[in-house]
Each structure stands twice: as structure tokens, then as C-alpha cells.
Tab-separated table of C-alpha atoms in Angstrom:
chain	number	residue	atom	x	y	z
A	156	MET	CA	-100.420	344.411	-77.097
A	157	ILE	CA	-99.078	341.385	-75.229
A	158	ASP	CA	-100.169	337.967	-76.513
A	159	TYR	CA	-100.843	335.435	-73.786
A	160	ASP	CA	-102.673	332.210	-73.027
A	161	PRO	CA	-105.478	332.976	-70.525
A	162	HIS	CA	-105.483	329.341	-69.382
A	163	GLN	CA	-101.881	329.496	-68.149
A	164	TRP	CA	-101.729	331.127	-64.731
A	165	GLY	CA	-98.160	330.237	-63.825
A	166	HIS	CA	-96.614	331.489	-67.060
A	167	HIS	CA	-97.579	335.102	-66.444
A	168	PHE	CA	-98.059	335.319	-62.671
A	169	PHE	CA	-94.670	336.947	-62.092
A	170	ASP	CA	-94.502	339.007	-65.301
A	171	LEU	CA	-93.715	342.688	-64.845
A	172	LYS	CA	-94.197	343.808	-68.444
A	173	GLY	CA	-97.737	345.076	-68.919
A	174	SER	CA	-98.759	344.331	-65.318
A	175	MET	CA	-98.774	347.981	-64.098
A	176	VAL	CA	-96.223	347.157	-61.366
A	177	ARG	CA	-93.555	349.394	-62.865
A	178	GLU	CA	-96.066	352.250	-63.191
A	179	ILE	CA	-97.178	352.149	-59.534
A	180	VAL	CA	-94.028	350.959	-57.750
A	181	GLY	CA	-93.107	354.516	-56.764
A	182	ARG	CA	-96.476	355.079	-55.141
A	183	LEU	CA	-96.231	351.739	-53.330
A	184	LEU	CA	-92.819	352.613	-51.905
A	185	VAL	CA	-94.190	355.893	-50.542
A	186	VAL	CA	-97.142	354.030	-48.995
A	187	ALA	CA	-94.822	351.414	-47.488
A	188	LEU	CA	-92.602	354.052	-45.868
A	189	TRP	CA	-95.583	356.000	-44.576
A	190	ALA	CA	-97.325	352.908	-43.186
A	191	THR	CA	-94.116	351.759	-41.461
A	192	ALA	CA	-93.668	355.198	-39.901
A	193	VAL	CA	-97.261	355.210	-38.623
A	194	VAL	CA	-96.906	351.738	-37.072
A	195	ALA	CA	-93.585	352.658	-35.466
A	196	PHE	CA	-95.068	355.874	-34.038
A	197	HIS	CA	-98.016	353.866	-32.688
A	198	HIS	CA	-95.756	351.387	-30.887
A	199	TYR	CA	-92.960	353.625	-29.652
A	200	VAL	CA	-94.456	357.088	-29.160
A	201	ARG	CA	-98.189	356.931	-28.509
A	202	PRO	CA	-101.205	355.039	-29.884
A	203	VAL	CA	-102.736	356.547	-33.015
A	204	GLY	CA	-105.178	353.818	-33.955
A	205	ILE	CA	-108.695	354.743	-35.078
A	206	PRO	CA	-111.849	352.647	-35.576
A	207	ASN	CA	-111.912	350.892	-38.948
A	208	THR	CA	-115.665	351.277	-39.511
A	209	MET	CA	-115.286	354.374	-41.666
A	210	HIS	CA	-112.663	352.724	-43.879
A	211	GLY	CA	-114.935	349.747	-44.385
A	212	LEU	CA	-117.729	351.996	-45.628
A	213	VAL	CA	-115.490	354.229	-47.738
A	214	GLY	CA	-113.752	351.184	-49.214
A	215	VAL	CA	-117.031	349.996	-50.718
A	216	ALA	CA	-117.709	353.363	-52.337
A	217	LEU	CA	-114.123	353.599	-53.574
A	218	GLY	CA	-114.375	350.133	-55.071
A	219	LEU	CA	-117.493	351.153	-56.982
A	220	LEU	CA	-115.713	354.249	-58.296
A	221	LEU	CA	-112.787	352.139	-59.482
A	222	VAL	CA	-115.108	349.662	-61.182
A	223	PHE	CA	-116.842	352.481	-63.015
A	224	ARG	CA	-113.453	353.931	-63.991
A	225	THR	CA	-112.214	350.628	-65.375
A	226	ASN	CA	-115.464	349.852	-67.190
A	227	SER	CA	-115.486	353.286	-68.822
A	228	SER	CA	-111.898	352.833	-69.984
A	229	TYR	CA	-112.572	349.347	-71.319
A	230	ASP	CA	-115.596	350.630	-73.228
A	231	ARG	CA	-113.254	353.089	-74.961
A	232	PHE	CA	-110.726	350.303	-75.605
A	233	TRP	CA	-113.320	347.963	-77.087
A	234	GLU	CA	-114.928	350.683	-79.170
A	235	GLY	CA	-111.493	351.494	-80.578
A	236	ARG	CA	-111.017	347.840	-81.480
A	237	LYS	CA	-114.390	347.732	-83.224
A	238	LEU	CA	-113.550	350.876	-85.181
A	239	TRP	CA	-110.287	349.358	-86.361
A	240	GLY	CA	-112.137	346.173	-87.236
A	241	GLY	CA	-114.323	348.360	-89.445
A	242	ILE	CA	-111.205	349.812	-91.088
A	243	VAL	CA	-110.009	346.273	-91.830
A	244	ASN	CA	-113.351	345.319	-93.364
A	245	GLU	CA	-113.770	348.450	-95.481
A	246	THR	CA	-110.267	348.284	-96.932
A	247	ARG	CA	-110.913	344.680	-97.925
A	248	ASN	CA	-114.300	345.552	-99.378
A	249	LEU	CA	-112.870	348.402	-101.446
A	250	ALA	CA	-110.058	346.276	-102.864
A	251	ARG	CA	-112.410	343.333	-103.511
A	252	ALA	CA	-115.198	345.318	-105.173
A	253	SER	CA	-112.887	347.441	-107.314
A	254	SER	CA	-110.974	344.372	-108.501
A	255	VAL	CA	-114.037	343.288	-110.506
A	256	PHE	CA	-113.748	346.429	-112.663
A	257	LEU	CA	-110.020	347.231	-112.602
A	258	ARG	CA	-107.882	344.167	-111.905
A	259	GLU	CA	-107.933	342.839	-115.464
A	260	ARG	CA	-108.923	345.963	-117.388
A	261	ASP	CA	-106.458	348.411	-115.861
A	262	PRO	CA	-103.892	346.695	-113.595
A	263	ALA	CA	-101.807	349.848	-113.133
A	264	LEU	CA	-104.772	351.873	-111.879
A	265	TYR	CA	-105.889	349.013	-109.666
A	266	ARG	CA	-102.385	348.752	-108.233
A	267	THR	CA	-102.427	352.487	-107.420
A	268	LEU	CA	-105.803	352.195	-105.690
A	269	VAL	CA	-104.690	349.201	-103.641
A	270	HIS	CA	-101.462	350.894	-102.614
A	271	TRP	CA	-103.241	354.054	-101.443
A	272	THR	CA	-105.738	351.855	-99.594
A	273	VAL	CA	-102.848	350.087	-97.858
A	274	VAL	CA	-101.362	353.456	-96.888
A	275	PHE	CA	-104.609	354.656	-95.292
A	276	PRO	CA	-104.466	352.547	-92.072
A	277	TYR	CA	-100.811	353.495	-91.590
A	278	ALA	CA	-101.753	357.169	-92.001
A	279	ALA	CA	-104.658	356.736	-89.558
A	280	ALA	CA	-102.452	355.056	-86.941
A	281	SER	CA	-99.750	357.687	-87.392
A	282	GLY	CA	-102.258	360.494	-86.929
A	283	LEU	CA	-103.500	358.960	-83.693
A	284	ARG	CA	-99.939	358.488	-82.440
A	285	GLY	CA	-98.561	361.803	-83.628
A	286	ASP	CA	-95.926	360.474	-86.035
A	287	LYS	CA	-95.473	360.254	-89.821
A	288	ASP	CA	-95.028	356.531	-90.583
A	289	LEU	CA	-96.925	355.689	-93.788
A	290	GLY	CA	-95.616	352.169	-94.295
A	291	LEU	CA	-93.305	350.672	-96.909
A	292	VAL	CA	-95.829	350.667	-99.749
A	293	ILE	CA	-95.540	354.449	-99.966
A	294	ALA	CA	-92.288	353.925	-101.916
A	295	GLN	CA	-94.294	352.415	-104.800
A	296	LEU	CA	-96.451	355.516	-105.297
A	297	PRO	CA	-95.645	358.716	-107.251
A	298	PRO	CA	-93.122	360.758	-105.219
A	299	GLU	CA	-94.842	364.086	-105.840
A	300	GLU	CA	-98.187	362.768	-104.630
A	301	VAL	CA	-96.470	361.222	-101.618
A	302	ARG	CA	-94.858	364.576	-100.811
A	303	GLN	CA	-98.192	366.371	-101.030
A	304	VAL	CA	-99.837	363.809	-98.788
A	305	GLY	CA	-96.998	363.932	-96.259
A	306	THR	CA	-97.240	367.710	-95.935
A	307	ALA	CA	-101.047	367.806	-95.714
A	308	GLN	CA	-102.752	369.171	-92.590
A	309	HIS	CA	-104.559	365.813	-92.138
A	310	VAL	CA	-102.527	363.045	-93.739
A	311	ALA	CA	-105.160	360.302	-93.593
A	312	LEU	CA	-107.724	362.622	-95.165
A	313	ALA	CA	-105.263	363.428	-97.961
A	314	VAL	CA	-104.733	359.709	-98.548
A	315	SER	CA	-108.497	359.151	-98.762
A	316	GLN	CA	-108.657	361.987	-101.291
A	317	ARG	CA	-106.134	360.127	-103.440
A	318	MET	CA	-108.243	356.998	-103.165
A	319	SER	CA	-111.351	358.886	-104.323
A	320	GLU	CA	-109.427	360.499	-107.173
A	321	THR	CA	-108.221	357.075	-108.308
A	322	LEU	CA	-111.805	355.821	-108.331
A	323	ALA	CA	-112.834	358.898	-110.327
A	324	GLU	CA	-110.065	358.175	-112.844
A	325	GLY	CA	-111.452	354.684	-113.331
A	326	ARG	CA	-114.850	356.165	-114.151
A	327	ARG	CA	-113.281	358.675	-116.572
A	328	ARG	CA	-111.534	355.822	-118.360
A	329	GLY	CA	-114.889	354.070	-118.825
A	330	HIS	CA	-114.300	351.088	-116.564
A	331	TYR	CA	-117.568	351.665	-114.675
A	332	THR	CA	-120.423	354.125	-114.389
A	333	GLU	CA	-120.821	357.097	-112.113
A	334	TYR	CA	-123.177	355.129	-109.883
A	335	THR	CA	-120.590	352.382	-109.476
A	336	GLN	CA	-118.006	354.983	-108.573
A	337	MET	CA	-120.324	356.364	-105.896
A	338	ALA	CA	-120.894	352.866	-104.528
A	339	LEU	CA	-117.144	352.184	-104.359
A	340	ASP	CA	-116.498	355.560	-102.770
A	341	GLN	CA	-118.881	354.637	-99.961
A	342	ASN	CA	-116.077	352.434	-98.631
A	343	VAL	CA	-113.782	355.468	-98.507
A	344	GLN	CA	-116.453	357.430	-96.651
A	345	GLN	CA	-116.802	354.602	-94.161
A	346	LEU	CA	-113.047	354.654	-93.575
A	347	ILE	CA	-113.190	358.369	-92.766
A	348	GLY	CA	-116.099	357.691	-90.406
A	349	TYR	CA	-114.184	354.997	-88.536
A	350	LEU	CA	-111.135	357.237	-88.252
A	351	GLY	CA	-113.340	360.032	-86.915
A	352	GLY	CA	-114.577	357.673	-84.205
A	353	CYS	CA	-110.985	356.872	-83.228
A	354	GLU	CA	-110.121	360.567	-83.091
A	355	ARG	CA	-113.140	361.180	-80.866
A	356	ILE	CA	-111.791	358.653	-78.342
A	357	HIS	CA	-108.233	359.938	-78.644
A	358	LYS	CA	-109.093	363.600	-78.183
A	359	THR	CA	-111.699	363.202	-75.421
A	360	PRO	CA	-110.080	362.098	-72.146
A	361	MET	CA	-111.991	361.104	-69.052
A	362	PRO	CA	-113.537	364.132	-67.306
A	363	PHE	CA	-110.920	365.983	-65.275
A	364	ALA	CA	-113.103	366.328	-62.160
A	365	TYR	CA	-113.732	362.578	-62.032
A	366	MET	CA	-110.038	361.779	-62.368
A	367	VAL	CA	-108.981	364.270	-59.697
A	368	HIS	CA	-111.670	363.204	-57.224
A	369	LEU	CA	-110.847	359.520	-57.611
A	370	ARG	CA	-107.117	360.062	-57.108
A	371	ARG	CA	-107.642	362.290	-54.090
A	372	ALA	CA	-109.908	359.643	-52.585
A	373	LEU	CA	-107.271	356.966	-53.241
A	374	VAL	CA	-104.504	358.979	-51.605
A	375	ILE	CA	-106.606	359.849	-48.549
A	376	TYR	CA	-107.861	356.277	-48.141
A	377	CYS	CA	-104.476	354.589	-48.520
A	378	GLY	CA	-102.741	357.254	-46.433
A	379	SER	CA	-105.126	356.856	-43.508
A	380	LEU	CA	-105.428	353.065	-43.785
A	381	PRO	CA	-102.500	352.285	-41.398
A	382	PHE	CA	-104.280	354.170	-38.607
A	383	ALA	CA	-107.328	351.894	-39.049
A	384	LEU	CA	-105.320	348.634	-39.196
A	385	VAL	CA	-102.526	349.154	-36.685
A	386	GLU	CA	-104.460	348.056	-33.603
A	387	THR	CA	-105.700	344.887	-35.285
A	388	PHE	CA	-102.621	343.843	-37.289
A	389	GLY	CA	-99.769	345.506	-35.430
A	390	TRP	CA	-96.658	345.546	-37.598
A	391	GLY	CA	-98.610	343.627	-40.220
A	392	ALA	CA	-100.626	346.780	-40.839
A	393	ALA	CA	-97.803	348.092	-43.041
A	394	VAL	CA	-97.899	344.956	-45.206
A	395	ALA	CA	-101.705	344.989	-45.394
A	396	THR	CA	-101.688	348.659	-46.401
A	397	VAL	CA	-99.200	348.014	-49.209
A	398	LEU	CA	-101.219	345.058	-50.510
A	399	LEU	CA	-104.487	346.985	-50.530
A	400	SER	CA	-102.770	349.977	-52.124
A	401	TYR	CA	-101.365	347.691	-54.828
A	402	VAL	CA	-104.878	346.547	-55.687
A	403	PHE	CA	-106.395	350.034	-55.738
A	404	PHE	CA	-103.546	351.822	-57.528
A	405	GLY	CA	-103.251	348.971	-60.017
A	406	ILE	CA	-106.926	349.109	-60.963
A	407	GLU	CA	-106.755	352.876	-61.394
A	408	GLU	CA	-103.607	352.623	-63.543
A	409	ILE	CA	-105.204	349.975	-65.765
A	410	GLY	CA	-107.969	352.454	-66.514
A	411	VAL	CA	-105.384	355.092	-67.425
A	412	GLU	CA	-103.511	352.639	-69.652
A	413	ILE	CA	-106.452	351.550	-71.802
A	414	GLU	CA	-108.573	354.713	-71.979
A	415	ASP	CA	-106.589	355.833	-75.065
A	416	PRO	CA	-105.820	352.500	-76.777
A	417	PHE	CA	-104.049	353.851	-79.869
A	418	GLY	CA	-100.551	354.360	-78.443
A	419	THR	CA	-97.601	352.010	-78.107
A	420	ASP	CA	-98.010	350.814	-74.512
A	421	GLU	CA	-98.039	347.090	-73.747
A	422	ASN	CA	-101.831	347.077	-73.312
A	423	ASP	CA	-102.749	349.274	-76.284
A	424	LEU	CA	-104.263	347.974	-79.500
A	425	PRO	CA	-101.780	346.296	-81.893
A	426	LEU	CA	-102.209	348.880	-84.652
A	427	ASP	CA	-98.936	347.975	-86.361
A	428	ARG	CA	-100.054	344.358	-86.581
A	429	ILE	CA	-103.477	345.342	-87.901
A	430	CYS	CA	-101.891	347.564	-90.567
A	431	GLY	CA	-99.620	344.690	-91.536
A	432	VAL	CA	-102.584	342.339	-91.890
A	433	ILE	CA	-104.386	344.842	-94.138
A	434	GLN	CA	-101.243	345.282	-96.238
A	435	ASN	CA	-100.751	341.537	-96.723
A	436	ASN	CA	-104.422	340.926	-97.518
A	437	LEU	CA	-104.647	343.693	-100.102
A	438	LEU	CA	-101.317	343.088	-101.820
A	439	ALA	CA	-102.330	339.458	-102.267
A	440	LEU	CA	-105.207	340.661	-104.491
A	441	LEU	CA	-102.872	342.318	-106.987
A	442	PRO	CA	-102.097	340.522	-110.248
A	443	SER	CA	-98.977	338.399	-109.912
A	444	GLU	CA	-96.994	340.572	-112.298
A	445	THR	CA	-97.741	343.730	-110.281
A	446	ALA	CA	-97.781	342.465	-106.681
A	447	LYS	CA	-94.570	343.298	-104.829
A	448	PRO	CA	-94.074	341.541	-101.489
A	449	ASP	CA	-93.055	343.506	-98.419
């Protein structure tokens, strides 16, 4: 995610990174060449202009489709951010609540629980991105358990299992009752629920028919636009077509960019930063003699 000041127009007006220009520049070049060819044919071969009434009507409908597309994608983006906000809160709650029973009585067990809790968001982000990064804290956990987690079919689920087993060990050692264990494990269940919500967004793209219809409409509209503008704008019809195509293609590409917000694009959620915040917050709760800075 790109950090920016929304009050500063001039600082970002000419930025290319994250602005979708690089993603749509190929399409704009094709439109520019096509529009120039249409205008040249109109002036030097024979007139090919058509009334612009139909494009005015279709443009309204196309604009509504693009608005719906962008709103649907932003809903997915914002829901993903809320789900990761829940992951932040539940990891903090688990470390905070368990510290009352384990921090002083059993620092080693508490350290293990905190470290597995720190690993969970890294495992969740890695599962959504298709990689295996579990963070630096993984080096402070038992190698055999780390190997088993790394080879599991669902890594984040295996990490949550380790968290639940650590809570069960605290109950077996007499640090709290079975009911307290169940209450603490509710945080682990909430983490799995939030991850499931992220996976639902990640694995459910926008309906194929809607995507195909919108893109076909965009191509037909922008491809026929020079015919509707050439009689009014002359050679300026090529420039007007490129500008309108930039607006339409850019809006559509923004929707594509943010509909799955868990990747590494410039406009995706800053999952690495969120995982780092969770790590710093939780490691700060460890006793001074057991906390190891990153």
C-alpha cells in the first residue's frame, strides 16, 4: 500500500506508481492508433462520422456499470481490512488475557504461546499469497514443531493448533481451569474465523459473465467513439477518445486491482506491515528476560 497525504494534490498528480497508468498504457496506445486511423480515413478517404446520440446514452449505462464494479471491489477491499483488523485485535486479546495466568507463573510457556500467536498472521498472509514466509520469530520455536507446521496442508490452521495445544498445556499444569482454557481458546477460534473470511474473498472472484460483459462493452464503446466524435472535434477526436478511454479503462483496472486485496500490488493491503505491528505489540508483552527484539 502506498502512503500519501490526501490534502496534497501536486505531490502525487504525476505519480505513475499505483496510478494504473502502467497497467492500461498498452490499451491506450491501441486506442490512440485506432482513433488516429479513423480520423485520417474520415478526412482523406470518405466521411465515416455517425450521430453521437447512441454513445451519449450508452455512456451513461457504462458509467453505472463501472461504478457498480468499483463499489463491489472496494467492498471486498474494506471487508478484507476489517478482517485483518479483527486478527490484530484477537492476537492482542489472546496475549493480554493469557499473560494474567502465564506471564509470571510460567514464562517459558507464555513465551511459546506468544511466539506461535505472532507466527499466525504471517502464516495467514502467506497462505493468501501462496508463499511460505512465517516471519523471524519462527526461529525461536522448536525446530521439529516448525517443520511439522511448515509441511502441513494448511499452515495457518496448524499454527492455530499449536496455539490451542499450548493453552491446553497451561491447563494441565494447573495455571487455570478448563473453563478459562475454553475462554482463551475462543480467541483462537476467532482468528480462524477471520482467516476464513479472507479466504472467501481471495477464492471468490467477481462473476465471470459480469467481467466479460463489462470489458466487451468498454472495447466496443471506446472503439466506436472516434466515429461519433470525428465530425464535431475533427483531429481532436483522437485526443478526446484517448482521454475518455483513460478514464474508463482506469476505473475498470482499479476494480481489478483491489478486488483481491491480499497480494503485493501497490494498492493492496499492507499485510507485511500489519504482521510487523502484531509482532512488535506481542513481543513487548514478554518478560524482559525472555523478550527478544526483532
